[in-house]
Tab-separated table of C-alpha atoms in Angstrom:
chain	number	residue	atom	x	y	z
H	202	MET	CA	201.008	-25.015	91.092
H	203	GLU	CA	199.024	-21.823	90.335
H	204	TRP	CA	195.341	-21.876	89.134
H	205	ILE	CA	194.818	-19.048	87.089
H	206	PHE	CA	191.443	-17.300	86.931
H	207	ASN	CA	190.480	-15.167	83.915
H	208	SER	CA	188.106	-11.937	84.422
H	209	TYR	CA	184.786	-14.124	84.362
H	210	TYR	CA	185.870	-16.666	87.189
H	211	THR	CA	187.525	-13.689	89.173
H	212	LEU	CA	183.843	-11.929	88.890
H	213	ILE	CA	182.169	-15.110	89.711
H	214	ALA	CA	184.634	-15.622	92.758
H	215	ALA	CA	184.481	-11.779	93.893
H	216	THR	CA	180.492	-12.119	94.028
H	217	ILE	CA	180.597	-15.191	96.054
H	218	VAL	CA	182.752	-13.477	98.426
H	219	LEU	CA	180.600	-10.538	98.933
H	220	LEU	CA	177.524	-13.015	98.991
H	221	VAL	CA	179.512	-15.181	101.836
H	222	GLY	CA	180.155	-11.496	103.388
H	223	LYS	CA	176.734	-10.398	103.359
H	224	ILE	CA	175.433	-13.809	105.104
H	225	MET	CA	178.149	-13.232	107.731
H	226	ILE	CA	177.517	-9.719	108.437
H	227	ASN	CA	173.487	-10.742	109.299
H	228	LYS	CA	174.336	-13.612	111.264
H	229	ILE	CA	177.265	-12.362	113.329
H	230	LYS	CA	176.865	-9.295	115.924
H	231	PHE	CA	180.344	-8.642	116.340
H	232	LEU	CA	180.831	-7.817	112.816
H	233	GLN	CA	177.511	-5.600	112.522
H	234	ASN	CA	178.705	-3.543	115.816
H	235	PHE	CA	182.271	-2.793	114.329
H	236	ASN	CA	180.903	-1.932	110.809
H	237	ILE	CA	183.004	-4.371	109.019
H	238	PRO	CA	182.474	-4.542	105.423
H	239	GLU	CA	180.883	-7.144	103.663
H	240	PRO	CA	183.810	-7.740	101.480
H	241	VAL	CA	186.294	-7.601	104.424
H	242	ALA	CA	184.322	-10.443	106.195
H	243	GLY	CA	183.739	-12.751	103.029
H	244	GLY	CA	187.197	-11.934	101.627
H	245	LEU	CA	189.266	-12.839	105.042
H	246	VAL	CA	187.427	-16.145	105.296
H	247	ALA	CA	188.401	-16.718	101.354
H	248	ALA	CA	192.135	-15.808	101.766
H	249	ILE	CA	192.193	-18.280	105.261
H	250	ILE	CA	190.716	-21.215	103.103
H	251	LEU	CA	193.364	-20.304	100.043
H	252	TYR	CA	195.973	-20.332	102.728
H	253	ALA	CA	195.017	-23.850	104.279
H	254	LEU	CA	195.056	-25.108	100.408
H	255	HIS	CA	198.356	-23.824	100.046
H	256	ALA	CA	199.706	-25.074	103.356
H	257	ALA	CA	198.326	-28.382	102.650
H	258	TYR	CA	198.997	-29.095	98.865
H	259	GLY	CA	201.204	-26.478	97.779
H	260	VAL	CA	198.671	-24.685	95.392
H	261	SER	CA	198.233	-20.957	94.802
H	262	PHE	CA	195.454	-19.004	92.849
H	263	LYS	CA	195.923	-15.982	90.862
H	264	PHE	CA	193.007	-13.954	90.277
H	265	GLU	CA	192.590	-11.062	87.072
H	266	LYS	CA	194.616	-8.121	88.315
H	267	PRO	CA	193.449	-5.486	85.469
H	268	LEU	CA	189.939	-6.155	86.731
H	269	GLN	CA	190.705	-5.642	90.222
H	270	ASP	CA	192.520	-2.464	89.178
H	271	ALA	CA	189.483	-1.120	87.148
H	272	PHE	CA	187.088	-1.351	89.806
H	273	MET	CA	189.767	0.502	92.265
H	274	LEU	CA	189.968	3.348	89.844
H	275	ILE	CA	186.444	3.519	89.373
H	276	PHE	CA	185.984	3.870	93.061
H	277	PHE	CA	188.429	6.721	93.444
H	278	ILE	CA	186.892	8.553	90.794
H	279	SER	CA	183.382	8.550	92.823
H	280	ILE	CA	184.924	9.902	95.578
H	281	GLY	CA	186.217	12.988	93.270
H	282	LEU	CA	183.175	13.313	91.796
H	283	SER	CA	181.636	13.585	95.169
H	284	ALA	CA	183.856	16.072	96.412
H	285	ASP	CA	181.860	19.442	95.758
H	286	PHE	CA	184.053	22.250	97.399
H	287	SER	CA	180.549	24.325	97.334
H	288	ARG	CA	180.018	22.404	100.468
H	289	LEU	CA	182.713	23.860	102.417
H	290	LYS	CA	180.163	26.740	102.778
H	291	ALA	CA	177.455	24.950	104.524
H	292	GLY	CA	180.127	23.573	107.118
H	293	GLY	CA	181.478	27.295	107.503
H	294	LEU	CA	185.024	27.908	110.084
H	295	PRO	CA	184.259	24.958	112.415
H	296	LEU	CA	184.595	22.403	108.758
H	297	ILE	CA	187.986	24.121	107.742
H	298	VAL	CA	189.057	23.890	111.647
H	299	PHE	CA	188.032	20.539	111.510
H	300	THR	CA	189.893	19.367	108.063
H	301	ALA	CA	192.770	21.054	109.255
H	302	ILE	CA	192.997	19.155	112.544
H	303	VAL	CA	192.521	16.037	110.621
H	304	GLY	CA	194.985	16.988	107.910
H	305	ILE	CA	197.801	17.404	110.666
H	306	TYR	CA	196.761	14.253	112.237
H	307	ILE	CA	197.415	12.281	108.578
H	308	ALA	CA	201.048	13.988	108.915
H	309	VAL	CA	201.499	12.866	112.621
H	310	GLN	CA	200.138	9.225	111.981
H	311	ASN	CA	202.792	8.842	108.784
H	312	ALA	CA	205.590	10.143	111.184
H	313	VAL	CA	204.596	7.653	113.868
H	314	GLY	CA	204.550	4.904	111.471
H	315	VAL	CA	207.579	5.697	109.659
H	316	GLY	CA	209.647	6.440	112.891
H	317	LEU	CA	208.613	2.994	114.868
H	318	ALA	CA	209.206	1.091	111.665
H	319	THR	CA	212.926	2.515	111.352
H	320	VAL	CA	213.316	1.735	115.094
H	321	LEU	CA	212.031	-1.790	114.431
H	322	GLY	CA	214.548	-2.220	111.718
H	323	GLN	CA	211.651	-2.600	109.170
H	324	ASN	CA	211.400	-0.638	105.628
H	325	PRO	CA	210.126	2.730	106.445
H	326	LEU	CA	207.192	2.257	103.601
H	327	ILE	CA	205.888	-0.216	106.324
H	328	GLY	CA	205.214	3.048	108.566
H	329	LEU	CA	203.114	4.271	105.603
H	330	ILE	CA	200.814	1.033	105.345
H	331	THR	CA	200.321	1.150	108.961
H	332	GLY	CA	199.797	4.898	109.133
H	333	SER	CA	197.290	7.009	106.933
H	334	ILE	CA	197.114	4.701	104.079
H	335	THR	CA	195.316	1.889	105.957
H	336	LEU	CA	194.041	3.822	109.150
H	337	THR	CA	192.947	7.140	107.887
H	338	GLY	CA	192.348	5.907	104.072
H	339	GLY	CA	190.790	2.430	105.023
H	340	HIS	CA	190.766	-0.757	102.728
H	341	GLY	CA	190.200	1.239	99.523
H	342	THR	CA	193.489	3.391	99.923
H	343	ALA	CA	195.400	0.079	101.225
H	344	GLY	CA	194.644	-1.926	98.190
H	345	ALA	CA	195.355	0.862	95.963
H	346	TRP	CA	198.861	2.130	97.294
H	347	GLY	CA	199.931	-1.682	97.940
H	348	PRO	CA	200.423	-2.561	94.587
H	349	VAL	CA	202.325	0.271	94.154
H	350	PHE	CA	204.595	-0.525	96.979
H	351	GLU	CA	205.134	-4.142	95.658
H	352	LYS	CA	205.867	-2.978	92.300
H	353	GLU	CA	207.912	-0.307	92.162
H	354	TYR	CA	209.428	-0.802	95.605
H	355	GLY	CA	209.671	-4.411	96.062
H	356	LEU	CA	207.802	-4.671	99.432
H	357	ILE	CA	206.302	-7.974	98.715
H	358	GLY	CA	202.707	-8.529	100.647
H	359	ALA	CA	202.316	-4.777	101.154
H	360	THR	CA	198.518	-5.413	99.792
H	361	GLY	CA	197.641	-8.053	102.589
H	362	LEU	CA	199.416	-6.170	104.973
H	363	GLY	CA	197.454	-3.295	104.146
H	364	LEU	CA	194.302	-4.781	104.179
H	365	ALA	CA	195.290	-6.644	107.391
H	366	SER	CA	196.153	-3.220	108.892
H	367	ALA	CA	192.628	-1.803	107.771
H	368	THR	CA	190.689	-4.301	109.297
H	369	PHE	CA	192.798	-3.561	112.559
H	370	GLY	CA	191.693	0.087	112.522
H	371	LEU	CA	188.301	-0.441	111.445
H	372	VAL	CA	187.637	-2.592	114.744
H	373	VAL	CA	189.987	-0.288	117.243
H	374	GLY	CA	188.260	2.818	115.592
H	375	GLY	CA	184.951	1.497	116.871
H	376	LEU	CA	186.143	0.520	120.395
H	377	ILE	CA	188.049	3.632	121.122
H	378	GLY	CA	186.056	6.322	120.044
H	379	GLY	CA	183.090	6.068	122.354
H	380	PRO	CA	185.083	5.846	125.547
H	381	VAL	CA	187.060	8.808	124.641
H	382	ALA	CA	184.108	11.122	123.920
H	383	ARG	CA	182.054	9.694	127.277
H	384	ARG	CA	185.305	10.506	129.242
H	385	LEU	CA	185.492	13.783	127.699
H	386	ILE	CA	181.463	14.399	128.275
H	387	ASN	CA	181.806	13.284	132.005
H	388	LYS	CA	184.593	15.686	132.825
H	389	MET	CA	181.731	18.609	131.518
H	390	GLY	CA	179.218	16.942	134.105
H	391	ARG	CA	176.709	16.576	131.303
H	392	LYS	CA	174.415	14.314	132.250
H	393	PRO	CA	172.781	11.344	130.106
H	394	LEU	CA	169.190	12.641	128.668
H	395	ASP	CA	166.043	10.746	128.822
H	396	GLY	CA	164.075	9.284	125.721
H	397	ALA	CA	161.993	12.468	125.902
H	398	SER	CA	164.540	14.973	126.292
H	399	ILE	CA	166.304	13.404	123.351
H	400	LYS	CA	163.214	13.357	120.990
H	401	ALA	CA	162.795	17.030	122.159
H	402	ALA	CA	166.183	18.291	121.395
H	403	GLU	CA	166.129	16.671	117.998
H	404	HIS	CA	162.623	18.443	117.132
H	405	ASP	CA	163.746	21.320	118.342
H	406	ASP	CA	166.493	22.059	116.041
H	407	ASN	CA	166.209	19.408	112.957
H	408	THR	CA	166.305	21.805	110.062
H	409	THR	CA	170.226	22.297	110.509
H	410	GLN	CA	170.992	18.613	110.380
H	411	ASN	CA	172.446	17.726	107.286
H	412	THR	CA	174.099	14.113	107.413
H	413	ASN	CA	175.201	13.974	103.655
H	414	ASP	CA	174.884	10.363	103.497
H	415	VAL	CA	176.809	9.755	99.950
H	416	PHE	CA	178.913	6.843	101.384
H	417	GLU	CA	177.768	6.524	104.889
H	418	ARG	CA	174.493	4.345	103.682
H	419	PRO	CA	175.563	2.464	100.903
H	420	ASP	CA	172.434	-0.065	101.281
H	421	GLN	CA	169.393	2.735	101.349
H	422	THR	CA	167.088	2.906	98.480
H	423	ARG	CA	168.102	5.234	95.471
H	424	LEU	CA	165.824	5.715	92.660
H	425	ILE	CA	168.370	5.807	89.609
H	426	THR	CA	166.918	5.870	86.104
H	427	ALA	CA	168.600	4.444	82.833
H	428	SER	CA	169.304	8.146	81.450
H	429	SER	CA	171.258	8.811	84.967
H	430	ALA	CA	173.071	5.942	84.915
H	431	VAL	CA	174.456	6.396	81.348
H	432	GLU	CA	175.310	10.118	82.553
H	433	THR	CA	177.278	8.800	85.500
H	434	LEU	CA	178.972	6.161	83.224
H	435	ALA	CA	179.918	8.907	80.796
H	436	MET	CA	181.860	10.990	83.590
H	437	PHE	CA	183.384	7.465	84.891
H	438	ALA	CA	184.585	6.947	81.169
H	439	ALA	CA	185.849	10.500	81.003
H	440	CYS	CA	187.905	10.303	84.238
H	441	LEU	CA	189.140	6.856	83.455
H	442	ALA	CA	190.429	8.955	79.926
H	443	PHE	CA	191.816	11.588	81.723
H	444	ALA	CA	193.652	9.461	84.423
H	445	GLU	CA	195.039	7.332	81.364
H	446	ILE	CA	196.298	10.346	79.747
H	447	MET	CA	197.649	11.919	82.732
H	448	ASP	CA	199.467	8.737	83.734
H	449	GLY	CA	201.339	8.761	80.682
H	450	ILE	CA	202.287	12.247	80.616
H	451	ASP	CA	203.306	11.646	84.840
H	452	LYS	CA	205.698	8.595	83.795
H	453	GLU	CA	207.318	10.433	81.339
H	454	TYR	CA	207.682	14.063	82.624
H	455	LEU	CA	206.464	14.100	85.982
H	456	TYR	CA	206.666	12.343	89.620
H	457	ASP	CA	205.036	8.975	88.397
H	458	LEU	CA	202.191	9.253	90.853
H	459	PRO	CA	199.959	6.203	91.218
H	460	LYS	CA	196.997	6.083	88.341
H	461	PHE	CA	194.311	6.468	91.097
H	462	VAL	CA	195.741	9.751	92.063
H	463	TRP	CA	194.661	11.092	88.742
H	464	ALA	CA	191.462	9.221	88.879
H	465	LEU	CA	190.615	10.873	91.808
H	466	GLY	CA	191.501	14.057	90.753
H	467	GLY	CA	190.012	14.060	87.396
H	468	GLY	CA	186.517	13.455	89.253
H	469	VAL	CA	187.020	16.464	91.515
H	470	ILE	CA	188.199	18.579	88.412
H	471	LEU	CA	185.045	17.392	86.338
H	472	ARG	CA	182.595	17.556	89.433
H	473	ASN	CA	183.239	21.198	90.195
H	474	ILE	CA	183.916	22.224	86.482
H	475	LEU	CA	180.293	20.778	85.675
H	476	THR	CA	178.432	22.314	88.730
H	477	ALA	CA	180.342	25.756	89.113
H	478	ILE	CA	180.418	26.564	85.640
H	479	PHE	CA	177.503	24.851	83.914
H	480	LYS	CA	175.381	24.482	86.541
H	481	PHE	CA	174.805	20.634	85.865
H	482	ASN	CA	172.893	18.874	88.448
H	483	MET	CA	174.764	15.773	89.316
H	484	PHE	CA	173.181	12.519	90.325
H	485	ASP	CA	174.835	11.617	93.671
H	486	ARG	CA	172.801	8.501	94.203
H	487	ALA	CA	174.075	6.880	90.872
H	488	ILE	CA	177.580	8.033	91.717
H	489	ASP	CA	177.428	6.191	95.017
H	490	VAL	CA	175.998	3.048	93.864
H	491	PHE	CA	178.658	2.793	91.250
H	492	GLY	CA	181.292	3.846	93.571
H	493	ASN	CA	180.101	1.310	96.408
H	494	ALA	CA	179.832	-1.615	94.222
H	495	SER	CA	183.431	-0.948	92.598
H	496	LEU	CA	184.804	-0.666	96.049
H	497	SER	CA	183.027	-4.038	97.259
H	498	LEU	CA	184.250	-5.762	94.160
H	499	PHE	CA	187.593	-4.442	94.350
H	500	LEU	CA	188.023	-5.643	97.855
H	501	ALA	CA	186.675	-9.115	97.337
H	502	ILE	CA	189.483	-9.805	94.374
H	503	ALA	CA	192.090	-7.849	96.561
H	504	LEU	CA	191.333	-10.716	99.510
H	505	LEU	CA	191.323	-13.231	96.790
H	506	ASN	CA	194.896	-12.427	95.550
H	507	LEU	CA	195.615	-11.935	99.463
H	508	LYS	CA	199.052	-14.651	100.135
H	509	LEU	CA	198.774	-14.829	104.111
H	510	TRP	CA	201.942	-16.646	104.029
H	511	GLU	CA	203.699	-13.944	102.889
H	512	LEU	CA	203.051	-11.963	106.047
H	513	SER	CA	203.977	-14.021	109.016
H	514	GLY	CA	207.395	-12.471	109.472
H	515	LEU	CA	205.717	-8.648	110.202
H	516	ALA	CA	203.276	-9.730	112.852
H	517	GLY	CA	205.797	-8.514	115.492
H	518	PRO	CA	206.823	-5.174	114.112
H	519	VAL	CA	203.050	-4.282	112.622
H	520	THR	CA	201.630	-4.986	115.886
H	521	ILE	CA	203.882	-2.705	118.165
H	522	ILE	CA	203.340	-0.021	115.539
H	523	LEU	CA	199.502	-0.071	115.095
H	524	VAL	CA	199.095	-0.305	119.069
H	525	ALA	CA	201.125	3.104	119.061
H	526	GLN	CA	199.037	4.296	116.486
H	527	THR	CA	195.784	3.618	118.752
H	528	ILE	CA	197.533	5.589	121.869
H	529	VAL	CA	198.326	8.258	119.632
H	530	MET	CA	194.960	8.782	118.113
H	531	VAL	CA	193.171	8.572	121.807
H	532	LEU	CA	195.770	11.427	122.715
H	533	TYR	CA	195.244	13.488	119.578
H	534	ALA	CA	191.306	13.057	119.594
H	535	THR	CA	191.556	14.223	123.336
H	536	LEU	CA	194.097	17.037	123.142
H	537	VAL	CA	193.828	18.349	120.106
H	538	THR	CA	190.376	17.668	118.462
H	539	TYR	CA	188.555	18.443	121.644
H	540	VAL	CA	190.406	21.299	122.342
H	541	PHE	CA	190.411	23.366	118.874
H	542	MET	CA	187.077	22.457	118.438
H	543	GLY	CA	185.567	24.002	121.385
H	544	ARG	CA	185.585	21.934	124.378
H	545	ASP	CA	181.985	21.710	124.595
H	546	TYR	CA	179.681	18.607	123.581
H	547	ASP	CA	180.127	19.085	120.245
H	548	ALA	CA	183.539	18.740	120.210
H	549	ALA	CA	183.627	15.585	122.451
H	550	VAL	CA	181.427	14.287	119.733
H	551	LEU	CA	183.675	15.174	117.113
H	552	SER	CA	186.205	13.494	118.742
H	553	ALA	CA	184.793	10.275	119.119
H	554	GLY	CA	183.853	10.458	115.121
H	555	HIS	CA	187.712	11.663	114.508
H	556	CYS	CA	188.652	8.220	116.228
H	557	GLY	CA	186.429	6.549	113.793
H	558	PHE	CA	187.561	7.578	110.618
H	559	GLY	CA	191.242	8.494	111.738
H	560	MET	CA	191.373	4.431	112.691
H	561	GLY	CA	188.705	2.992	110.549
H	562	ALA	CA	186.338	4.738	108.405
H	563	THR	CA	183.419	6.976	108.051
H	564	PRO	CA	180.580	4.811	108.659
H	565	THR	CA	182.556	3.791	111.990
H	566	ALA	CA	182.842	7.522	112.981
H	567	VAL	CA	179.171	8.014	112.421
H	568	ALA	CA	178.249	4.921	114.501
H	569	ASN	CA	180.867	6.065	117.243
H	570	MET	CA	178.721	9.549	117.081
H	571	GLN	CA	175.516	8.003	117.039
H	572	SER	CA	176.447	5.809	120.407
H	573	ILE	CA	177.035	9.192	121.968
H	574	THR	CA	174.369	11.422	120.613
H	575	GLU	CA	171.485	8.527	121.427
H	576	ARG	CA	172.448	8.724	125.591
H	577	PHE	CA	173.516	12.360	125.573
H	578	GLY	CA	171.181	13.977	122.927
H	579	PRO	CA	171.817	15.540	119.310
H	580	SER	CA	174.795	17.107	117.941
H	581	HIS	CA	173.702	18.577	114.718
H	582	LYS	CA	177.437	20.496	113.998
H	583	ALA	CA	179.246	17.209	114.175
H	584	PHE	CA	176.894	15.392	112.012
H	585	LEU	CA	177.247	18.138	109.488
H	586	ILE	CA	181.012	18.036	109.531
H	587	VAL	CA	182.522	14.687	109.916
H	588	PRO	CA	180.891	12.898	107.025
H	589	MET	CA	181.701	15.896	104.492
H	590	VAL	CA	185.426	15.557	105.859
H	591	GLY	CA	185.486	11.658	106.404
H	592	ALA	CA	183.848	10.758	103.088
H	593	PHE	CA	185.117	13.550	100.906
H	594	PHE	CA	187.871	15.743	101.799
H	595	VAL	CA	190.095	13.692	103.963
H	596	ASP	CA	190.857	11.416	100.716
H	597	LEU	CA	192.036	14.540	98.831
H	598	ILE	CA	194.209	15.424	101.664
H	599	ASN	CA	195.571	12.033	102.741
H	600	VAL	CA	196.720	11.406	98.723
H	601	ALA	CA	198.650	14.972	99.049
H	602	ILE	CA	200.554	14.099	102.154
H	603	LEU	CA	201.023	10.450	101.369
H	604	THR	CA	202.452	11.366	97.971
H	605	GLY	CA	204.977	13.703	99.658
H	606	PHE	CA	206.049	11.385	102.250
H	607	VAL	CA	206.582	8.483	99.494
H	608	ASN	CA	208.860	11.005	97.394
H	609	PHE	CA	210.577	11.735	100.312
H	610	LEU	CA	211.353	8.266	101.440
H	611	LYS	CA	212.215	7.071	97.784
């Protein structure tokens, strides 16, 4: 027996999931410490309840898929509309080097995943799901690629597996970043600063700090007017139309890329044309709010559609791959990120940040760096580079590399 929820009831269910997740985050310290998103916390509870109902009564639930897809596209458009290439100038050469390091790691992450999946006798696409789709890409990218693998490649349970892997990455990314950086800092012989020293260091050069929190602090207060909201909706609508047109052309003449790739690309093109040519003043706060709200609703609906009973047979191989990915991340951050970023204190903090969004998400990266700088002093360089790469440029690189891997594995 299947219960089908139309768009109205799906939206109600999704908001209930978000409210439950918010209560859980406020009450459970573990969820706060590891930056578990509200839709993930509430959504996993909902998935477990639905699994219990299925096991006890044989009932399953189907929630409105087009609504989920719409929120997904809006989220990826928000990333594209926030990717201002003029910000590359602010980071200079270190930003370019760090971006290259991250790009190489994405390729390594996917190679490890695909290789291990093949050795373990699994579909190679599972290696991508336990690679940069979920670990570097996070829940949003996991939820976007999952339906593609299910529909076009017959990989049953891909969305659920992706969301579970992304949750694993969030927790592990928060666990390994601090120890990796502390080990590197201890090898330098740098001692923790006392409170007065840290405040003095922060005051000494606070004008160079540019944390650019577009996606790092979704709860911060933002003053949005009706006109700015309408302008932002118009940009989203233009990008949705662009994605729809390009998706049709792509399916007939090109490589049949997922529609969200065109949505993200449309946002990037529109953003940089408006700012570079027409000198349009983008209202990033409105883009941020629409993007974060859409991501939360998209994840909530995706987790409501999660069928845990379809994943039981993959638990062993997936666990092996994810453990191996964790080891590779620690080695890469220590031997590559730290070395090529200068072998200094800033490089150690950047390594902690890379562990955060290389396994989890940008908020995890920021939390990792804060845990280091609160004890050893500020790192303005790290807080300038990581949010820009982790929140914007890494998604563009990840989509390009993933598309190459998927086409290769077809």
